[in-house]
């Protein structure tokens, strides 16, 4: 796969559409070792989390379900982070033989974390477009949501350009980045005091 923003966006758009057909995790159509597989899987997790986040905000949600949903969100967040790091590992391997120029600039964000934002953005676009197609709301609601959708579409263009420029700079040795693991502590029974003190 030639890594470029248009392909990434296409995979995310297809993933969002696939999930909403049945509102269940869709079979991943890509080879398991590929970047495409990770992109699709990443967006499926984001899509599930989007809807869990919707449910947890229901005012009529029983307390017992609130706890269940919060634990689900924590698990999905961890899975999302793990996938981003796997994507960074694969992308880093693609550029490991590129010689860094002496004046190369460090990028604060890795390609995978930029791609993570693009994945979330496709969900915003999908759901904002839904709002513009509702028949049970006022014309003002439609206009407001259409204006927001226009901004989101502009953001898609901007983030896509940023990704392509970053990848081009990496391929030429003009930029580099460092991969810092997220080191999330709240899910780790050895690092979260609320977990390890209870175990003791």
JSON list of C-alpha atoms in Angstrom, two decimals:
[
{"chain": "A", "resi": 1, "resn": "UNK", "atom": "CA", "xyz": [0.00, 0.00, 0.00]},
{"chain": "A", "resi": 2, "resn": "UNK", "atom": "CA", "xyz": [1.25, 3.47, -0.90]},
{"chain": "A", "resi": 3, "resn": "UNK", "atom": "CA", "xyz": [0.41, 5.46, 2.18]},
{"chain": "A", "resi": 4, "resn": "UNK", "atom": "CA", "xyz": [-1.55, 8.60, 1.29]},
{"chain": "A", "resi": 5, "resn": "UNK", "atom": "CA", "xyz": [-4.38, 10.51, 2.86]},
{"chain": "A", "resi": 6, "resn": "UNK", "atom": "CA", "xyz": [-6.97, 9.74, 0.18]},
{"chain": "A", "resi": 7, "resn": "UNK", "atom": "CA", "xyz": [-6.65, 6.00, 0.87]},
{"chain": "A", "resi": 8, "resn": "UNK", "atom": "CA", "xyz": [-6.84, 6.51, 4.63]},
{"chain": "A", "resi": 9, "resn": "UNK", "atom": "CA", "xyz": [-10.00, 8.62, 4.34]},
{"chain": "A", "resi": 10, "resn": "UNK", "atom": "CA", "xyz": [-11.58, 6.07, 1.99]},
{"chain": "A", "resi": 11, "resn": "UNK", "atom": "CA", "xyz": [-10.98, 3.24, 4.47]},
{"chain": "A", "resi": 12, "resn": "UNK", "atom": "CA", "xyz": [-12.43, 5.28, 7.33]},
{"chain": "A", "resi": 13, "resn": "UNK", "atom": "CA", "xyz": [-15.50, 6.27, 5.32]},
{"chain": "A", "resi": 14, "resn": "UNK", "atom": "CA", "xyz": [-16.14, 2.65, 4.36]},
{"chain": "A", "resi": 15, "resn": "UNK", "atom": "CA", "xyz": [-15.68, 1.48, 7.94]},
{"chain": "A", "resi": 16, "resn": "UNK", "atom": "CA", "xyz": [-18.17, 4.03, 9.29]},
{"chain": "A", "resi": 17, "resn": "UNK", "atom": "CA", "xyz": [-20.72, 3.10, 6.62]},
{"chain": "A", "resi": 18, "resn": "UNK", "atom": "CA", "xyz": [-20.19, -0.64, 7.18]},
{"chain": "A", "resi": 19, "resn": "UNK", "atom": "CA", "xyz": [-20.72, -0.37, 10.93]},
{"chain": "A", "resi": 20, "resn": "UNK", "atom": "CA", "xyz": [-23.94, 1.61, 10.58]},
{"chain": "A", "resi": 21, "resn": "UNK", "atom": "CA", "xyz": [-25.51, -0.97, 8.28]},
{"chain": "A", "resi": 22, "resn": "UNK", "atom": "CA", "xyz": [-25.96, -3.42, 11.16]},
{"chain": "A", "resi": 23, "resn": "UNK", "atom": "CA", "xyz": [-24.54, -1.44, 14.13]},
{"chain": "A", "resi": 24, "resn": "UNK", "atom": "CA", "xyz": [-22.14, -4.27, 14.90]},
{"chain": "A", "resi": 25, "resn": "UNK", "atom": "CA", "xyz": [-18.43, -4.82, 14.39]},
{"chain": "A", "resi": 26, "resn": "UNK", "atom": "CA", "xyz": [-17.96, -5.42, 10.66]},
{"chain": "A", "resi": 27, "resn": "UNK", "atom": "CA", "xyz": [-15.66, -8.12, 9.21]},
{"chain": "A", "resi": 28, "resn": "UNK", "atom": "CA", "xyz": [-12.33, -6.53, 8.33]},
{"chain": "A", "resi": 29, "resn": "UNK", "atom": "CA", "xyz": [-11.86, -6.84, 4.54]},
{"chain": "A", "resi": 30, "resn": "UNK", "atom": "CA", "xyz": [-8.07, -6.37, 4.56]},
{"chain": "A", "resi": 31, "resn": "UNK", "atom": "CA", "xyz": [-5.15, -8.78, 5.13]},
{"chain": "A", "resi": 32, "resn": "UNK", "atom": "CA", "xyz": [-4.39, -8.95, 8.85]},
{"chain": "A", "resi": 33, "resn": "UNK", "atom": "CA", "xyz": [-0.75, -7.88, 8.54]},
{"chain": "A", "resi": 34, "resn": "UNK", "atom": "CA", "xyz": [-1.55, -4.78, 6.47]},
{"chain": "A", "resi": 35, "resn": "UNK", "atom": "CA", "xyz": [-1.82, -1.12, 7.43]},
{"chain": "A", "resi": 36, "resn": "UNK", "atom": "CA", "xyz": [-5.26, -1.10, 5.83]},
{"chain": "A", "resi": 37, "resn": "UNK", "atom": "CA", "xyz": [-6.36, -3.75, 8.34]},
{"chain": "A", "resi": 38, "resn": "UNK", "atom": "CA", "xyz": [-5.19, -1.58, 11.24]},
{"chain": "A", "resi": 39, "resn": "UNK", "atom": "CA", "xyz": [-6.87, 1.54, 9.82]},
{"chain": "A", "resi": 40, "resn": "UNK", "atom": "CA", "xyz": [-10.19, -0.27, 9.40]},
{"chain": "A", "resi": 41, "resn": "UNK", "atom": "CA", "xyz": [-9.98, -1.89, 12.84]},
{"chain": "A", "resi": 42, "resn": "UNK", "atom": "CA", "xyz": [-9.03, 1.45, 14.42]},
{"chain": "A", "resi": 43, "resn": "UNK", "atom": "CA", "xyz": [-12.07, 3.19, 12.96]},
{"chain": "A", "resi": 44, "resn": "UNK", "atom": "CA", "xyz": [-14.39, 0.34, 13.96]},
{"chain": "A", "resi": 45, "resn": "UNK", "atom": "CA", "xyz": [-13.25, 0.80, 17.58]},
{"chain": "A", "resi": 46, "resn": "UNK", "atom": "CA", "xyz": [-13.76, 4.56, 17.29]},
{"chain": "A", "resi": 47, "resn": "UNK", "atom": "CA", "xyz": [-17.25, 4.02, 15.90]},
{"chain": "A", "resi": 48, "resn": "UNK", "atom": "CA", "xyz": [-18.25, 1.68, 18.70]},
{"chain": "A", "resi": 49, "resn": "UNK", "atom": "CA", "xyz": [-16.89, 4.10, 21.28]},
{"chain": "A", "resi": 50, "resn": "UNK", "atom": "CA", "xyz": [-18.78, 6.99, 19.66]},
{"chain": "A", "resi": 51, "resn": "UNK", "atom": "CA", "xyz": [-22.07, 5.19, 20.26]},
{"chain": "A", "resi": 52, "resn": "UNK", "atom": "CA", "xyz": [-21.17, 4.04, 23.75]},
{"chain": "A", "resi": 53, "resn": "UNK", "atom": "CA", "xyz": [-20.38, 7.67, 24.56]},
{"chain": "A", "resi": 54, "resn": "UNK", "atom": "CA", "xyz": [-23.84, 8.61, 23.25]},
{"chain": "A", "resi": 55, "resn": "UNK", "atom": "CA", "xyz": [-25.54, 6.01, 25.44]},
{"chain": "A", "resi": 56, "resn": "UNK", "atom": "CA", "xyz": [-23.71, 6.97, 28.62]},
{"chain": "A", "resi": 57, "resn": "UNK", "atom": "CA", "xyz": [-25.17, 10.48, 28.36]},
{"chain": "A", "resi": 58, "resn": "UNK", "atom": "CA", "xyz": [-28.79, 9.31, 28.44]},
{"chain": "A", "resi": 59, "resn": "UNK", "atom": "CA", "xyz": [-30.50, 10.90, 31.47]},
{"chain": "A", "resi": 60, "resn": "UNK", "atom": "CA", "xyz": [-32.60, 7.76, 31.98]},
{"chain": "A", "resi": 61, "resn": "UNK", "atom": "CA", "xyz": [-29.62, 5.39, 32.05]},
{"chain": "A", "resi": 62, "resn": "UNK", "atom": "CA", "xyz": [-29.67, 3.22, 35.21]},
{"chain": "A", "resi": 63, "resn": "UNK", "atom": "CA", "xyz": [-26.62, 3.53, 37.45]},
{"chain": "A", "resi": 64, "resn": "UNK", "atom": "CA", "xyz": [-25.66, -0.10, 36.94]},
{"chain": "A", "resi": 65, "resn": "UNK", "atom": "CA", "xyz": [-25.49, 0.49, 33.17]},
{"chain": "A", "resi": 66, "resn": "UNK", "atom": "CA", "xyz": [-23.46, 3.65, 33.70]},
{"chain": "A", "resi": 67, "resn": "UNK", "atom": "CA", "xyz": [-20.69, 1.67, 35.37]},
{"chain": "A", "resi": 68, "resn": "UNK", "atom": "CA", "xyz": [-20.79, -0.95, 32.62]},
{"chain": "A", "resi": 69, "resn": "UNK", "atom": "CA", "xyz": [-20.53, 1.68, 29.89]},
{"chain": "A", "resi": 70, "resn": "UNK", "atom": "CA", "xyz": [-17.67, 3.49, 31.66]},
{"chain": "A", "resi": 71, "resn": "UNK", "atom": "CA", "xyz": [-15.69, 0.27, 31.85]},
{"chain": "A", "resi": 72, "resn": "UNK", "atom": "CA", "xyz": [-16.43, -0.34, 28.18]},
{"chain": "A", "resi": 73, "resn": "UNK", "atom": "CA", "xyz": [-15.12, 3.12, 27.31]},
{"chain": "A", "resi": 74, "resn": "UNK", "atom": "CA", "xyz": [-11.92, 2.48, 29.28]},
{"chain": "A", "resi": 75, "resn": "UNK", "atom": "CA", "xyz": [-11.37, -0.80, 27.45]},
{"chain": "A", "resi": 76, "resn": "UNK", "atom": "CA", "xyz": [-12.04, 0.79, 24.06]},
{"chain": "A", "resi": 77, "resn": "UNK", "atom": "CA", "xyz": [-9.66, 3.66, 24.86]},
{"chain": "A", "resi": 78, "resn": "UNK", "atom": "CA", "xyz": [-6.92, 1.18, 25.65]},
{"chain": "A", "resi": 79, "resn": "UNK", "atom": "CA", "xyz": [-7.60, -0.77, 22.45]},
{"chain": "A", "resi": 80, "resn": "UNK", "atom": "CA", "xyz": [-7.60, 2.46, 20.44]},
{"chain": "A", "resi": 81, "resn": "UNK", "atom": "CA", "xyz": [-4.25, 3.52, 21.91]},
{"chain": "A", "resi": 82, "resn": "UNK", "atom": "CA", "xyz": [-2.73, 0.10, 21.25]},
{"chain": "A", "resi": 83, "resn": "UNK", "atom": "CA", "xyz": [-3.84, 0.26, 17.61]},
{"chain": "A", "resi": 84, "resn": "UNK", "atom": "CA", "xyz": [-2.40, 3.75, 17.13]},
{"chain": "A", "resi": 85, "resn": "UNK", "atom": "CA", "xyz": [0.92, 2.50, 18.44]},
{"chain": "A", "resi": 86, "resn": "UNK", "atom": "CA", "xyz": [0.81, -0.51, 16.09]},
{"chain": "A", "resi": 87, "resn": "UNK", "atom": "CA", "xyz": [0.15, 1.86, 13.18]},
{"chain": "A", "resi": 88, "resn": "UNK", "atom": "CA", "xyz": [3.10, 4.02, 14.23]},
{"chain": "A", "resi": 89, "resn": "UNK", "atom": "CA", "xyz": [5.33, 0.94, 14.38]},
{"chain": "A", "resi": 90, "resn": "UNK", "atom": "CA", "xyz": [4.41, -0.04, 10.81]},
{"chain": "A", "resi": 91, "resn": "UNK", "atom": "CA", "xyz": [4.80, 3.49, 9.45]},
{"chain": "A", "resi": 92, "resn": "UNK", "atom": "CA", "xyz": [8.14, 3.91, 11.23]},
{"chain": "A", "resi": 93, "resn": "UNK", "atom": "CA", "xyz": [9.35, 0.70, 9.59]},
{"chain": "A", "resi": 94, "resn": "UNK", "atom": "CA", "xyz": [8.50, 2.17, 6.18]},
{"chain": "A", "resi": 95, "resn": "UNK", "atom": "CA", "xyz": [10.91, 5.07, 6.71]},
{"chain": "A", "resi": 96, "resn": "UNK", "atom": "CA", "xyz": [13.67, 3.40, 8.74]},
{"chain": "A", "resi": 97, "resn": "UNK", "atom": "CA", "xyz": [16.08, 3.37, 5.79]},
{"chain": "A", "resi": 98, "resn": "UNK", "atom": "CA", "xyz": [15.60, 7.07, 5.01]},
{"chain": "A", "resi": 99, "resn": "UNK", "atom": "CA", "xyz": [18.68, 9.10, 5.92]},
{"chain": "A", "resi": 100, "resn": "UNK", "atom": "CA", "xyz": [17.76, 12.04, 8.12]},
{"chain": "A", "resi": 101, "resn": "UNK", "atom": "CA", "xyz": [19.12, 15.36, 6.83]},
{"chain": "A", "resi": 102, "resn": "UNK", "atom": "CA", "xyz": [21.31, 17.36, 9.27]},
{"chain": "A", "resi": 103, "resn": "UNK", "atom": "CA", "xyz": [18.73, 20.17, 9.35]},
{"chain": "A", "resi": 104, "resn": "UNK", "atom": "CA", "xyz": [15.72, 17.84, 9.65]},
{"chain": "A", "resi": 105, "resn": "UNK", "atom": "CA", "xyz": [12.94, 19.18, 11.86]},
{"chain": "A", "resi": 106, "resn": "UNK", "atom": "CA", "xyz": [11.18, 17.10, 14.49]},
{"chain": "A", "resi": 107, "resn": "UNK", "atom": "CA", "xyz": [7.41, 16.78, 14.15]},
{"chain": "A", "resi": 108, "resn": "UNK", "atom": "CA", "xyz": [5.58, 16.88, 17.48]},
{"chain": "A", "resi": 109, "resn": "UNK", "atom": "CA", "xyz": [2.87, 14.50, 16.29]},
{"chain": "A", "resi": 110, "resn": "UNK", "atom": "CA", "xyz": [3.43, 11.07, 14.83]},
{"chain": "A", "resi": 111, "resn": "UNK", "atom": "CA", "xyz": [1.64, 10.04, 11.62]},
{"chain": "A", "resi": 112, "resn": "UNK", "atom": "CA", "xyz": [-0.57, 7.60, 13.52]},
{"chain": "A", "resi": 113, "resn": "UNK", "atom": "CA", "xyz": [-1.86, 10.22, 15.96]},
{"chain": "A", "resi": 114, "resn": "UNK", "atom": "CA", "xyz": [-2.68, 12.48, 13.03]},
{"chain": "A", "resi": 115, "resn": "UNK", "atom": "CA", "xyz": [-4.47, 9.53, 11.43]},
{"chain": "A", "resi": 116, "resn": "UNK", "atom": "CA", "xyz": [-6.30, 8.99, 14.73]},
{"chain": "A", "resi": 117, "resn": "UNK", "atom": "CA", "xyz": [-7.75, 12.51, 14.47]},
{"chain": "A", "resi": 118, "resn": "UNK", "atom": "CA", "xyz": [-8.76, 11.81, 10.87]},
{"chain": "A", "resi": 119, "resn": "UNK", "atom": "CA", "xyz": [-10.64, 8.71, 12.01]},
{"chain": "A", "resi": 120, "resn": "UNK", "atom": "CA", "xyz": [-12.64, 10.65, 14.60]},
{"chain": "A", "resi": 121, "resn": "UNK", "atom": "CA", "xyz": [-13.29, 13.37, 12.04]},
{"chain": "A", "resi": 122, "resn": "UNK", "atom": "CA", "xyz": [-14.97, 10.91, 9.67]},
{"chain": "A", "resi": 123, "resn": "UNK", "atom": "CA", "xyz": [-17.38, 10.00, 12.46]},
{"chain": "A", "resi": 124, "resn": "UNK", "atom": "CA", "xyz": [-18.16, 13.67, 13.03]},
{"chain": "A", "resi": 125, "resn": "UNK", "atom": "CA", "xyz": [-18.79, 14.15, 9.32]},
{"chain": "A", "resi": 126, "resn": "UNK", "atom": "CA", "xyz": [-21.06, 11.10, 9.11]},
{"chain": "A", "resi": 127, "resn": "UNK", "atom": "CA", "xyz": [-23.18, 12.09, 12.08]},
{"chain": "A", "resi": 128, "resn": "UNK", "atom": "CA", "xyz": [-23.34, 15.79, 11.25]},
{"chain": "A", "resi": 129, "resn": "UNK", "atom": "CA", "xyz": [-24.51, 14.89, 7.74]},
{"chain": "A", "resi": 130, "resn": "UNK", "atom": "CA", "xyz": [-27.23, 12.78, 9.37]},
{"chain": "A", "resi": 131, "resn": "UNK", "atom": "CA", "xyz": [-28.38, 15.87, 11.22]},
{"chain": "A", "resi": 132, "resn": "UNK", "atom": "CA", "xyz": [-28.73, 17.82, 7.98]},
{"chain": "A", "resi": 133, "resn": "UNK", "atom": "CA", "xyz": [-31.08, 15.13, 6.65]},
{"chain": "A", "resi": 134, "resn": "UNK", "atom": "CA", "xyz": [-33.49, 15.01, 9.59]},
{"chain": "A", "resi": 135, "resn": "UNK", "atom": "CA", "xyz": [-37.18, 15.70, 8.91]},
{"chain": "A", "resi": 136, "resn": "UNK", "atom": "CA", "xyz": [-38.21, 16.26, 12.53]},
{"chain": "A", "resi": 137, "resn": "UNK", "atom": "CA", "xyz": [-36.24, 19.46, 13.20]},
{"chain": "A", "resi": 138, "resn": "UNK", "atom": "CA", "xyz": [-36.50, 23.14, 12.37]},
{"chain": "A", "resi": 139, "resn": "UNK", "atom": "CA", "xyz": [-34.91, 24.75, 9.30]},
{"chain": "A", "resi": 140, "resn": "UNK", "atom": "CA", "xyz": [-32.57, 26.60, 11.68]},
{"chain": "A", "resi": 141, "resn": "UNK", "atom": "CA", "xyz": [-31.27, 23.27, 12.98]},
{"chain": "A", "resi": 142, "resn": "UNK", "atom": "CA", "xyz": [-30.55, 22.11, 9.42]},
{"chain": "A", "resi": 143, "resn": "UNK", "atom": "CA", "xyz": [-28.75, 25.35, 8.56]},
{"chain": "A", "resi": 144, "resn": "UNK", "atom": "CA", "xyz": [-26.67, 25.25, 11.75]},
{"chain": "A", "resi": 145, "resn": "UNK", "atom": "CA", "xyz": [-25.65, 21.65, 11.14]},
{"chain": "A", "resi": 146, "resn": "UNK", "atom": "CA", "xyz": [-24.89, 22.29, 7.47]},
{"chain": "A", "resi": 147, "resn": "UNK", "atom": "CA", "xyz": [-22.56, 25.12, 8.47]},
{"chain": "A", "resi": 148, "resn": "UNK", "atom": "CA", "xyz": [-20.84, 22.80, 10.94]},
{"chain": "A", "resi": 149, "resn": "UNK", "atom": "CA", "xyz": [-20.60, 20.08, 8.31]},
{"chain": "A", "resi": 150, "resn": "UNK", "atom": "CA", "xyz": [-18.92, 22.52, 5.92]},
{"chain": "A", "resi": 151, "resn": "UNK", "atom": "CA", "xyz": [-16.28, 23.25, 8.57]},
{"chain": "A", "resi": 152, "resn": "UNK", "atom": "CA", "xyz": [-15.72, 19.52, 9.18]},
{"chain": "A", "resi": 153, "resn": "UNK", "atom": "CA", "xyz": [-15.27, 18.91, 5.45]},
{"chain": "A", "resi": 154, "resn": "UNK", "atom": "CA", "xyz": [-12.74, 21.74, 5.31]},
{"chain": "A", "resi": 155, "resn": "UNK", "atom": "CA", "xyz": [-10.95, 20.16, 8.25]},
{"chain": "A", "resi": 156, "resn": "UNK", "atom": "CA", "xyz": [-10.83, 16.83, 6.37]},
{"chain": "A", "resi": 157, "resn": "UNK", "atom": "CA", "xyz": [-9.08, 18.62, 3.49]},
{"chain": "A", "resi": 158, "resn": "UNK", "atom": "CA", "xyz": [-6.64, 20.33, 5.85]},
{"chain": "A", "resi": 159, "resn": "UNK", "atom": "CA", "xyz": [-5.75, 17.20, 7.84]},
{"chain": "A", "resi": 160, "resn": "UNK", "atom": "CA", "xyz": [-5.34, 15.21, 4.62]},
{"chain": "A", "resi": 161, "resn": "UNK", "atom": "CA", "xyz": [-2.93, 17.81, 3.32]},
{"chain": "A", "resi": 162, "resn": "UNK", "atom": "CA", "xyz": [-1.00, 17.77, 6.60]},
{"chain": "A", "resi": 163, "resn": "UNK", "atom": "CA", "xyz": [-0.67, 13.98, 6.48]},
{"chain": "A", "resi": 164, "resn": "UNK", "atom": "CA", "xyz": [0.52, 13.93, 2.86]},
{"chain": "A", "resi": 165, "resn": "UNK", "atom": "CA", "xyz": [3.04, 16.71, 3.55]},
{"chain": "A", "resi": 166, "resn": "UNK", "atom": "CA", "xyz": [4.34, 14.94, 6.65]},
{"chain": "A", "resi": 167, "resn": "UNK", "atom": "CA", "xyz": [4.76, 11.65, 4.79]},
{"chain": "A", "resi": 168, "resn": "UNK", "atom": "CA", "xyz": [6.54, 13.45, 1.96]},
{"chain": "A", "resi": 169, "resn": "UNK", "atom": "CA", "xyz": [8.88, 15.18, 4.41]},
{"chain": "A", "resi": 170, "resn": "UNK", "atom": "CA", "xyz": [9.60, 11.86, 6.13]},
{"chain": "A", "resi": 171, "resn": "UNK", "atom": "CA", "xyz": [10.39, 10.19, 2.82]},
{"chain": "A", "resi": 172, "resn": "UNK", "atom": "CA", "xyz": [12.94, 12.92, 2.01]},
{"chain": "A", "resi": 173, "resn": "UNK", "atom": "CA", "xyz": [14.53, 13.02, 5.46]},
{"chain": "A", "resi": 174, "resn": "UNK", "atom": "CA", "xyz": [13.31, 16.58, 6.01]},
{"chain": "A", "resi": 175, "resn": "UNK", "atom": "CA", "xyz": [11.36, 15.64, 9.12]},
{"chain": "A", "resi": 176, "resn": "UNK", "atom": "CA", "xyz": [11.46, 13.01, 11.82]},
{"chain": "A", "resi": 177, "resn": "UNK", "atom": "CA", "xyz": [9.41, 12.16, 14.88]},
{"chain": "A", "resi": 178, "resn": "UNK", "atom": "CA", "xyz": [9.78, 10.24, 18.09]},
{"chain": "A", "resi": 179, "resn": "UNK", "atom": "CA", "xyz": [7.30, 7.60, 19.19]},
{"chain": "A", "resi": 180, "resn": "UNK", "atom": "CA", "xyz": [6.41, 8.09, 22.84]},
{"chain": "A", "resi": 181, "resn": "UNK", "atom": "CA", "xyz": [4.17, 5.36, 24.18]},
{"chain": "A", "resi": 182, "resn": "UNK", "atom": "CA", "xyz": [1.05, 6.66, 25.89]},
{"chain": "A", "resi": 183, "resn": "UNK", "atom": "CA", "xyz": [1.83, 4.76, 29.09]},
{"chain": "A", "resi": 184, "resn": "UNK", "atom": "CA", "xyz": [-1.77, 4.91, 30.26]},
{"chain": "A", "resi": 185, "resn": "UNK", "atom": "CA", "xyz": [-1.88, 4.23, 33.97]},
{"chain": "A", "resi": 186, "resn": "UNK", "atom": "CA", "xyz": [-5.55, 3.94, 34.83]},
{"chain": "A", "resi": 187, "resn": "UNK", "atom": "CA", "xyz": [-5.94, 0.45, 33.36]},
{"chain": "A", "resi": 188, "resn": "UNK", "atom": "CA", "xyz": [-2.72, -0.92, 34.84]},
{"chain": "A", "resi": 189, "resn": "UNK", "atom": "CA", "xyz": [-3.17, -2.76, 38.15]},
{"chain": "A", "resi": 190, "resn": "UNK", "atom": "CA", "xyz": [0.47, -2.01, 38.98]},
{"chain": "A", "resi": 191, "resn": "UNK", "atom": "CA", "xyz": [0.27, 1.75, 38.38]},
{"chain": "A", "resi": 192, "resn": "UNK", "atom": "CA", "xyz": [-3.25, 2.81, 39.42]},
{"chain": "A", "resi": 193, "resn": "UNK", "atom": "CA", "xyz": [-3.30, 3.24, 43.23]},
{"chain": "A", "resi": 194, "resn": "UNK", "atom": "CA", "xyz": [-7.04, 2.52, 43.30]},
{"chain": "A", "resi": 195, "resn": "UNK", "atom": "CA", "xyz": [-6.25, -0.90, 41.87]},
{"chain": "A", "resi": 196, "resn": "UNK", "atom": "CA", "xyz": [-3.01, -1.94, 43.57]},
{"chain": "A", "resi": 197, "resn": "UNK", "atom": "CA", "xyz": [-3.99, -0.73, 47.05]},
{"chain": "A", "resi": 198, "resn": "UNK", "atom": "CA", "xyz": [-7.26, -2.68, 46.78]},
{"chain": "A", "resi": 199, "resn": "UNK", "atom": "CA", "xyz": [-5.30, -5.80, 45.76]},
{"chain": "A", "resi": 200, "resn": "UNK", "atom": "CA", "xyz": [-2.98, -5.41, 48.72]}
]
